[in-house]
PDB file of C-alpha atoms in Angstrom:
ATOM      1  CA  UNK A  78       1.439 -62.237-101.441  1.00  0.00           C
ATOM      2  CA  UNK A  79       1.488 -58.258-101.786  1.00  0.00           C
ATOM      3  CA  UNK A  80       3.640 -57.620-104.606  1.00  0.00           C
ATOM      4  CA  UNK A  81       6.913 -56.084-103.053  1.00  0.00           C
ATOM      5  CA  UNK A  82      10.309 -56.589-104.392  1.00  0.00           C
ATOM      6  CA  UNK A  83      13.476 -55.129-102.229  1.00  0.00           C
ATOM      7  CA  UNK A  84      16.756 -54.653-104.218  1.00  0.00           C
ATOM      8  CA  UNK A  85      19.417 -55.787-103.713  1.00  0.00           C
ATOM      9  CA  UNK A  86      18.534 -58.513-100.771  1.00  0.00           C
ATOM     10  CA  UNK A  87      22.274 -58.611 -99.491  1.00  0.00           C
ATOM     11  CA  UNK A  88      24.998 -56.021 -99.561  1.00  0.00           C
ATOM     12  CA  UNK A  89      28.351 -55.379 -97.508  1.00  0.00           C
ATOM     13  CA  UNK A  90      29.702 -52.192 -98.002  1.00  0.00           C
ATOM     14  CA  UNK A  91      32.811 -49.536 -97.128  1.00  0.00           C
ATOM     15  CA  UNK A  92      32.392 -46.908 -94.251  1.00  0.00           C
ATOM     16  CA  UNK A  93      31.753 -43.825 -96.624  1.00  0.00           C
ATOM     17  CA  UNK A  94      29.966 -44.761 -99.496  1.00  0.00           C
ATOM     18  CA  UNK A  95      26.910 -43.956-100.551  1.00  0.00           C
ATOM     19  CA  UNK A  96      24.253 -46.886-100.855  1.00  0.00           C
ATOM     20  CA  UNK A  97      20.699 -47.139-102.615  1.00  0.00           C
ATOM     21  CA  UNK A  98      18.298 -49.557-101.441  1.00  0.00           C
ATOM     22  CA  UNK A  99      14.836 -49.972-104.033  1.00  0.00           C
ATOM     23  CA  UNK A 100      11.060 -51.068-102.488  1.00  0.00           C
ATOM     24  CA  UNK A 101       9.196 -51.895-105.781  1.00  0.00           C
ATOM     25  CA  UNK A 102       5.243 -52.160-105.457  1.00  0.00           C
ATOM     26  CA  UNK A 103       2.728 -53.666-108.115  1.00  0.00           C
ATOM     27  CA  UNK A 104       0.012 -53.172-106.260  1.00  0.00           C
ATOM     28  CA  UNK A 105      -1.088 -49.443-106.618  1.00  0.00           C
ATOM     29  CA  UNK A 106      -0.758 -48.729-102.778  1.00  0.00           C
ATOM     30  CA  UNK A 107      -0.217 -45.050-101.958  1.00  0.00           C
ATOM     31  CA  UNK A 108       1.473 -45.602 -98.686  1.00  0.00           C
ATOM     32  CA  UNK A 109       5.592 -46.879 -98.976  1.00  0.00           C
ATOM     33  CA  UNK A 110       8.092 -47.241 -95.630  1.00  0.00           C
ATOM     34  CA  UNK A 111      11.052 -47.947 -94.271  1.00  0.00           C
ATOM     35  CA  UNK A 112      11.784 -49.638 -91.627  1.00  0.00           C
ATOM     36  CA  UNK A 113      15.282 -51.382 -90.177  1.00  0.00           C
ATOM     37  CA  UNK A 114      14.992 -54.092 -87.531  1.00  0.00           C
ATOM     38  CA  UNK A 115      17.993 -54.701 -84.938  1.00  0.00           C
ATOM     39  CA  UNK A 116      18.201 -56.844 -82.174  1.00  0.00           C
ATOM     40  CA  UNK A 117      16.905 -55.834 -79.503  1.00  0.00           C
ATOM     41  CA  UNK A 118      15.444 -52.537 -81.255  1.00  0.00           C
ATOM     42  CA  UNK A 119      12.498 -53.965 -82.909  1.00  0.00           C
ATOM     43  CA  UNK A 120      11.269 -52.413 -86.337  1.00  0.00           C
ATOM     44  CA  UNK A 121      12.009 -48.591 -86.438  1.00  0.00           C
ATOM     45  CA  UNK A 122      10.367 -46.315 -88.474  1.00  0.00           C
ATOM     46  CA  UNK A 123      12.925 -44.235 -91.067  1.00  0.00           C
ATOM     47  CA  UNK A 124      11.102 -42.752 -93.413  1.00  0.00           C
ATOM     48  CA  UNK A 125       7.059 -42.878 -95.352  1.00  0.00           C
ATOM     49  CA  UNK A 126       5.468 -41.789 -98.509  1.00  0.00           C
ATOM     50  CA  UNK A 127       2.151 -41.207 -98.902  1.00  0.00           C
ATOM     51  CA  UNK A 128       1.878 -40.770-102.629  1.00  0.00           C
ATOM     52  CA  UNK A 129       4.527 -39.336-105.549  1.00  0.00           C
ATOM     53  CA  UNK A 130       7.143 -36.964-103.817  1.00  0.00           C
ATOM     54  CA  UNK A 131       5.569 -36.241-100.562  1.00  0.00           C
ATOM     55  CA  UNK A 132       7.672 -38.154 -97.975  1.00  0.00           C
ATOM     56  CA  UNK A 133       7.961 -37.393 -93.933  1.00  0.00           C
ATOM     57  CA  UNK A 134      10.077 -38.308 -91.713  1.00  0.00           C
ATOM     58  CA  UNK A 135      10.025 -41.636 -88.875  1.00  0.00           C
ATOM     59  CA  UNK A 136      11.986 -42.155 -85.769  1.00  0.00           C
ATOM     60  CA  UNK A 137      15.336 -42.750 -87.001  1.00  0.00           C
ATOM     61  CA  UNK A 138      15.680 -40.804 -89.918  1.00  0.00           C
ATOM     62  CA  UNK A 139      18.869 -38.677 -89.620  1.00  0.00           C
ATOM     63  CA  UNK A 140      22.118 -40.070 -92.581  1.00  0.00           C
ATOM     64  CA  UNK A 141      18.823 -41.610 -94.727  1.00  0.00           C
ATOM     65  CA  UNK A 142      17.053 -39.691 -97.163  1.00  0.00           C
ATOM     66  CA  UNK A 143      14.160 -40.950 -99.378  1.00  0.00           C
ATOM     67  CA  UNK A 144      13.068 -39.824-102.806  1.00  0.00           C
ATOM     68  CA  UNK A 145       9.574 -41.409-104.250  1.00  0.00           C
ATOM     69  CA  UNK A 146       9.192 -40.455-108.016  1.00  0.00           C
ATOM     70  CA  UNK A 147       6.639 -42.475-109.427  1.00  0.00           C
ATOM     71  CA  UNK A 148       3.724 -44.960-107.618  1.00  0.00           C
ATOM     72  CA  UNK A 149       5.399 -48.079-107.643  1.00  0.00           C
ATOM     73  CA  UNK A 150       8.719 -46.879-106.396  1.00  0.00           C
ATOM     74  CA  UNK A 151      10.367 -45.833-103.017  1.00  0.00           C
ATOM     75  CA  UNK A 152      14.115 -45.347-102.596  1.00  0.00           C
ATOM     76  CA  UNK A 153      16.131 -45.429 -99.930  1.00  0.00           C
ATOM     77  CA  UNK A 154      19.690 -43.745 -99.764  1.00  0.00           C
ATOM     78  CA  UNK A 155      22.693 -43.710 -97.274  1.00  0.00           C
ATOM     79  CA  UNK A 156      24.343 -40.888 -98.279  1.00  0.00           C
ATOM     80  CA  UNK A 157      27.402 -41.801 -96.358  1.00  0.00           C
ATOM     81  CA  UNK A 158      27.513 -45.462 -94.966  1.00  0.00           C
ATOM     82  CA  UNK A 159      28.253 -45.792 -91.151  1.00  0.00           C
ATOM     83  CA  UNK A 160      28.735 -49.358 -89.410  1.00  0.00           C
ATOM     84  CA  UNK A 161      25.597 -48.207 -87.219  1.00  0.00           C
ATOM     85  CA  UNK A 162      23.404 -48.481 -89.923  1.00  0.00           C
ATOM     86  CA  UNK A 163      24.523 -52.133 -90.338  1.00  0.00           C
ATOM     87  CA  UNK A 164      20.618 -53.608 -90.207  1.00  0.00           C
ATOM     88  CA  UNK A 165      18.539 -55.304 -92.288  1.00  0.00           C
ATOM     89  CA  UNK A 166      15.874 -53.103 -93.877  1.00  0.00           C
ATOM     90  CA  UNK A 167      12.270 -53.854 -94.780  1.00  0.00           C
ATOM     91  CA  UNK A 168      10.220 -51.723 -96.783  1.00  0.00           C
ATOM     92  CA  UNK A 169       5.853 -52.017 -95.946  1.00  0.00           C
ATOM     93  CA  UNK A 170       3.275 -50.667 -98.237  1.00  0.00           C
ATOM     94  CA  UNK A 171      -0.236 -50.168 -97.358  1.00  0.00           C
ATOM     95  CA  UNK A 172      -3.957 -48.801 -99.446  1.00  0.00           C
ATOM     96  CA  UNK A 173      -4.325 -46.287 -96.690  1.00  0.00           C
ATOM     97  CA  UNK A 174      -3.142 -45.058 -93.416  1.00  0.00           C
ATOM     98  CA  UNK A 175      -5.587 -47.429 -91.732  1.00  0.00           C
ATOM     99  CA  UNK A 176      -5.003 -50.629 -93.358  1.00  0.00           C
ATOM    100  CA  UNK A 177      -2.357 -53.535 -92.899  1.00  0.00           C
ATOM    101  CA  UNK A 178       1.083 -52.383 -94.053  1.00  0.00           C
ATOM    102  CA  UNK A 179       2.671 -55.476 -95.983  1.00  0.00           C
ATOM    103  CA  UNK A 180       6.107 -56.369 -95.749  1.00  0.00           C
ATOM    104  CA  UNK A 181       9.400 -56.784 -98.445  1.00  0.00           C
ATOM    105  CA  UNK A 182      11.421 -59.982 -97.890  1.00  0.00           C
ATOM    106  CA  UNK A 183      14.352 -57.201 -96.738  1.00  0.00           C
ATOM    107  CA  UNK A 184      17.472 -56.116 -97.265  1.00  0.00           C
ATOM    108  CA  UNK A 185      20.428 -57.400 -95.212  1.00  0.00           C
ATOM    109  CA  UNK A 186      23.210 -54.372 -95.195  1.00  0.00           C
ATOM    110  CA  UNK A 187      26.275 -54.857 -94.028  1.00  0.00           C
ATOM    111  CA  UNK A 188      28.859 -51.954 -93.680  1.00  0.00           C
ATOM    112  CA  UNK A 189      32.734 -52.711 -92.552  1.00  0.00           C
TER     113      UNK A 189
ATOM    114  CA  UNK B  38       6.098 -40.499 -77.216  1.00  0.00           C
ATOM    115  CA  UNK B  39       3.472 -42.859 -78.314  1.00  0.00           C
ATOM    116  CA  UNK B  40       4.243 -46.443 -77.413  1.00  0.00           C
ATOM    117  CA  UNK B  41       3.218 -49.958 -78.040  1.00  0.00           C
ATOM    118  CA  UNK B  42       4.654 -52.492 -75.258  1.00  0.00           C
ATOM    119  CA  UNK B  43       5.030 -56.341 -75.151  1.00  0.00           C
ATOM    120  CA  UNK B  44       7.185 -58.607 -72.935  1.00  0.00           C
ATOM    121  CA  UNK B  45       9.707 -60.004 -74.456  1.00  0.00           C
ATOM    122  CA  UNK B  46       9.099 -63.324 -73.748  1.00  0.00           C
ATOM    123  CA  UNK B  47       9.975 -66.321 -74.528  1.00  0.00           C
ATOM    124  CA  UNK B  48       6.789 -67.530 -73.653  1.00  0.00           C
ATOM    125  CA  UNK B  49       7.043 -71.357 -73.841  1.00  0.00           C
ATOM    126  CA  UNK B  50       3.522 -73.573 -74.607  1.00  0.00           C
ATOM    127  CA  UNK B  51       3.568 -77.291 -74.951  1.00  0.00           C
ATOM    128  CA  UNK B  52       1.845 -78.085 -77.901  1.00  0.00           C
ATOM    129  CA  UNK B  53      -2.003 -78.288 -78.204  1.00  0.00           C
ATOM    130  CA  UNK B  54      -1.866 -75.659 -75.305  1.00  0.00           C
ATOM    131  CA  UNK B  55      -3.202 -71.699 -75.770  1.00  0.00           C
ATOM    132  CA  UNK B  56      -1.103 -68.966 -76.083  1.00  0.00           C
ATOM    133  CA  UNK B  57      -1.919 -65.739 -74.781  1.00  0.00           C
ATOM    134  CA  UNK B  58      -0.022 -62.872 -76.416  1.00  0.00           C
ATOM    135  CA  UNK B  59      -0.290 -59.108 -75.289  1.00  0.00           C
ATOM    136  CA  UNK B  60      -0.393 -55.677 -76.147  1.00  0.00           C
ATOM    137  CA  UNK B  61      -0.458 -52.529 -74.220  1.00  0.00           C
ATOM    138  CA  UNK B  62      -0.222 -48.770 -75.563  1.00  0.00           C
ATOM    139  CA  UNK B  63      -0.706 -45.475 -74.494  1.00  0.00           C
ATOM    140  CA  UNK B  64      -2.045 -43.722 -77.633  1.00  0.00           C
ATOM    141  CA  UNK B  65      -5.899 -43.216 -76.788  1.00  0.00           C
ATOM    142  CA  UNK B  66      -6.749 -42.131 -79.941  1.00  0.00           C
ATOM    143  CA  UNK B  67      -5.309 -45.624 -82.056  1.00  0.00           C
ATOM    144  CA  UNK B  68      -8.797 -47.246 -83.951  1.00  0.00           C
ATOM    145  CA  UNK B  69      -7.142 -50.413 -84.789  1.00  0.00           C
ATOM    146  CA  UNK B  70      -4.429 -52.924 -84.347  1.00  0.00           C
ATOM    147  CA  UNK B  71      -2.390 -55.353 -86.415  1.00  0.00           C
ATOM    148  CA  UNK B  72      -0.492 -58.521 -85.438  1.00  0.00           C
ATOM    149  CA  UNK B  73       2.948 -59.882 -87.112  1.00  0.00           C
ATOM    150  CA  UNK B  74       4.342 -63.162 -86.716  1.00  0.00           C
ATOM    151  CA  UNK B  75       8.168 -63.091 -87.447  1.00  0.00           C
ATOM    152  CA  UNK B  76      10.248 -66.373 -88.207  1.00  0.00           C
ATOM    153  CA  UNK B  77      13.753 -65.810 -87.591  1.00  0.00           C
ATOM    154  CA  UNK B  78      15.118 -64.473 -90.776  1.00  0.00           C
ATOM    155  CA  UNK B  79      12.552 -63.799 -92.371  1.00  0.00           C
ATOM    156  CA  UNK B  80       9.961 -60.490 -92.915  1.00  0.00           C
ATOM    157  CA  UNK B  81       6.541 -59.939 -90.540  1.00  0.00           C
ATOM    158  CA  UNK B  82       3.581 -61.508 -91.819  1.00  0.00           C
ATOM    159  CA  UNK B  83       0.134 -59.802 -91.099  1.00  0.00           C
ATOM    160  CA  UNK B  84      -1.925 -62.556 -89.453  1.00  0.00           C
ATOM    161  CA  UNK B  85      -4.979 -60.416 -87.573  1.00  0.00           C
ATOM    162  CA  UNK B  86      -5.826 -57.131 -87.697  1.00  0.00           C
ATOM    163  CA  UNK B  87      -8.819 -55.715 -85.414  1.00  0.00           C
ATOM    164  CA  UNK B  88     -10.476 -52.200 -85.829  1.00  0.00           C
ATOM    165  CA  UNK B  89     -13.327 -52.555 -82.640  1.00  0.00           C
ATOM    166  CA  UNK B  90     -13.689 -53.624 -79.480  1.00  0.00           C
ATOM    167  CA  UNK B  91     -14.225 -57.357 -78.691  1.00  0.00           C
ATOM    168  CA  UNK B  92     -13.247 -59.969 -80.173  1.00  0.00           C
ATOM    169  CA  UNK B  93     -12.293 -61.165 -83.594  1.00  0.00           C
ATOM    170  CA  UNK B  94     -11.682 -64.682 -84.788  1.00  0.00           C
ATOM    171  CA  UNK B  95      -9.778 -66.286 -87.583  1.00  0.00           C
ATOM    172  CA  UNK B  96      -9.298 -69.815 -87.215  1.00  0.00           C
ATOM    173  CA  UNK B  97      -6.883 -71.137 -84.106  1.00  0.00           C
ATOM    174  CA  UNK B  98      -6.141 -67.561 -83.683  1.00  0.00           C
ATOM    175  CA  UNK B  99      -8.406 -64.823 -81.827  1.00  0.00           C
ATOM    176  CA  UNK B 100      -7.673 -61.147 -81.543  1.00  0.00           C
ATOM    177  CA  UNK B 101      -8.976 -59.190 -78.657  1.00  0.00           C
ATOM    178  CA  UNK B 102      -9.225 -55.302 -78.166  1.00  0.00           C
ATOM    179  CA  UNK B 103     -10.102 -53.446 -75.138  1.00  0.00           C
ATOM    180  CA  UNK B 104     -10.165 -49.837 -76.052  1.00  0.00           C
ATOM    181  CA  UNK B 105     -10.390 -48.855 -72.319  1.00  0.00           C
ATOM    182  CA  UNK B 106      -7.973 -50.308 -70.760  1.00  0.00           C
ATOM    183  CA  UNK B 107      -6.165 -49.811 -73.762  1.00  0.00           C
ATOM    184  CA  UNK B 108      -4.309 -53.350 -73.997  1.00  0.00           C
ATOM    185  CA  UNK B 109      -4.593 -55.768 -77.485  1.00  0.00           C
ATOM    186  CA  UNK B 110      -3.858 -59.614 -77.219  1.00  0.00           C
ATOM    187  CA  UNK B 111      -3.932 -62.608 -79.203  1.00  0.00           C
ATOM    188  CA  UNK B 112      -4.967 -65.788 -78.495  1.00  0.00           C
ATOM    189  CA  UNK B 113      -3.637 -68.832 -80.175  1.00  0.00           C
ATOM    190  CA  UNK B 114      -5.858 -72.473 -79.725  1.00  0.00           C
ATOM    191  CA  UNK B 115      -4.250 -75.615 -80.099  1.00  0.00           C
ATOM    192  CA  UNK B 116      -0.553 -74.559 -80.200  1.00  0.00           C
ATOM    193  CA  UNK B 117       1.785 -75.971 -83.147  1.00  0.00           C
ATOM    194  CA  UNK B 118       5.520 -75.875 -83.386  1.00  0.00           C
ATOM    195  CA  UNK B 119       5.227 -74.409 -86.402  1.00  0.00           C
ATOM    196  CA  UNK B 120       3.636 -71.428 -84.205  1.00  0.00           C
ATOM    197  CA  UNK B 121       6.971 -70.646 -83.074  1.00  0.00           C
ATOM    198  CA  UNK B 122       8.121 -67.238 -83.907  1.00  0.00           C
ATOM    199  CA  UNK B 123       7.930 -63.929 -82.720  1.00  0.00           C
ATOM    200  CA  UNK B 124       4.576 -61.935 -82.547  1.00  0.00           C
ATOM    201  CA  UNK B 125       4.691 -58.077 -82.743  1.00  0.00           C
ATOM    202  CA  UNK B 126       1.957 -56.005 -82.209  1.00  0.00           C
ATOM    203  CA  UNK B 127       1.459 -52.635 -83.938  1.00  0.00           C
ATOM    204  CA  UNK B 128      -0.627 -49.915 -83.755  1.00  0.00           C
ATOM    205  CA  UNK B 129      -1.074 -46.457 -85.778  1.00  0.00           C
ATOM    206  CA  UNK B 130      -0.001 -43.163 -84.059  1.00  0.00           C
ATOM    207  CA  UNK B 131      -3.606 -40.773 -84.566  1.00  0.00           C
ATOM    208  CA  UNK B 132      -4.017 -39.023 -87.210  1.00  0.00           C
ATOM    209  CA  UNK B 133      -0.717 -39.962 -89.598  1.00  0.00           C
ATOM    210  CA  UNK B 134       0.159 -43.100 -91.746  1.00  0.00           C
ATOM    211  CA  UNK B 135       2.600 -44.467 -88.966  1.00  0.00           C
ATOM    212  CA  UNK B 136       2.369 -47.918 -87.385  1.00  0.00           C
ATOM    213  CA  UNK B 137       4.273 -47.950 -83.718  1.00  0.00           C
ATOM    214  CA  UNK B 138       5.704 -51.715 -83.589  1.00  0.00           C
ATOM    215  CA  UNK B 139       6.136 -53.235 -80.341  1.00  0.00           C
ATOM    216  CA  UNK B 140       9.212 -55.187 -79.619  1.00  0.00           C
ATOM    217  CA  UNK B 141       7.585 -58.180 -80.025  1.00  0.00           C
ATOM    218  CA  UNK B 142       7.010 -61.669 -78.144  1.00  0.00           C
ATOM    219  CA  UNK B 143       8.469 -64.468 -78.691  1.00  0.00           C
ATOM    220  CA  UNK B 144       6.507 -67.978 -78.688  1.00  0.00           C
ATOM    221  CA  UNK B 145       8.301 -71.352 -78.336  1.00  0.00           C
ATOM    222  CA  UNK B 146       5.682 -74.179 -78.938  1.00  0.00           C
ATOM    223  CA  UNK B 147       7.068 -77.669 -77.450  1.00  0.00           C
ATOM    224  CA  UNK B 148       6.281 -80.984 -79.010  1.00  0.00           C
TER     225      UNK B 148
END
């Protein structure tokens, strides 16, 4: 299995705070996302890195922001929780833009 | 907007049948293809991926790409509960480091 370790796996949360999810690689891949999955929604793209602080945005990117400081490291932040970003989050990596991505085991978010 | 489409499904095999899974999109310019399975709960697994046209084999399951008529399926031989799950198809929007996701299919193998 591709080395990828989401943190934390669960969390429930306030309407207003700010929340930090952490995609940690060990497998040297330039490429990090984030995705969130909701029924009925499939997997949407938030945010990518393609190498150390060079990030871009995905489909449903607006309250997230991203910050990717070293290699092996991609972070996720809601900067001020909503329930509508009540999901559970997966962060991919992949070697290049043309190969697999690989998958976290995800991060189920709750926010009341 | 670039799109990858699947029904829905279910789709619903009795066991030691084939399942036929597909694919369609509208970006002309996507090389290759990638297919998830999904338990419930749980995070995609890549199971095929397929850069060219034809057909590519691994095991019970077969990939199949027809860059023309721009539609990707998979075939699964000799169906297994265990099969059950959902399958989404992706593909990568030209020229960036995107993957568009379908919504996915899901399978229901019957014993």
């Amino acid at each position: 299995d591709a080395g990828i370790t989401q943190s934390p796996r669960h969390k429930v949360t306030e309407t207003g705070t700010p929340v930090t999810l952490r995609c940690h690689q060990t497998e040297n891949h330039r490429y990090m996302y984030w995705y969130r999955q909701d029924p009925g929604h499939g997997l949407r793209l938030i945010h990518y890195s393609y190498g150390v602080k060079d990030t871009d945005k995905g489909e449903v990117s607006d309250g997230y922001s991203v910050s990717r400081s070293k290699t092996e490291d991609f972070l996720l932040t809601l900067e001020s929780a909503t329930s509508s970003q009540t999901s559970v989050y997966f962060c991919a990596i992949s070697e290049s833009r043309d190969q697999p991505q690989h998958f976290g085991d995800g991060t189920r978010l709750s926010i009341l | 907007q670039k799109e990858v489409e699947q029904n829905s499904g279910p789709l619903s095999v009795p066991e030691g049948a084939i399942a036929s899974l597909n694919c369609t999109y509208s970006d002309r310019g996507s090389q290759s293809f990638f297919w998830y399975r999904q338990y419930s709960g749980k995070s995609p697994e890549l199971i095929m991926f397929i850069y060219s046209n034809g057909d590519k084999e691994d095991g019970r399951f077969t990939a199949q790409l027809n860059k023309a008529s721009q539609y990707v399926s998979l075939l699964i031989r000799d169906s297994q509960p265990r099969d059950s799950a959902t399958y989404l198809c992706a593909g990568p929007a030209s020229n960036t480091g995107k993957l568009i996701f379908g919504q996915g299919t899901t399978l229901q193998v019957k014993p």
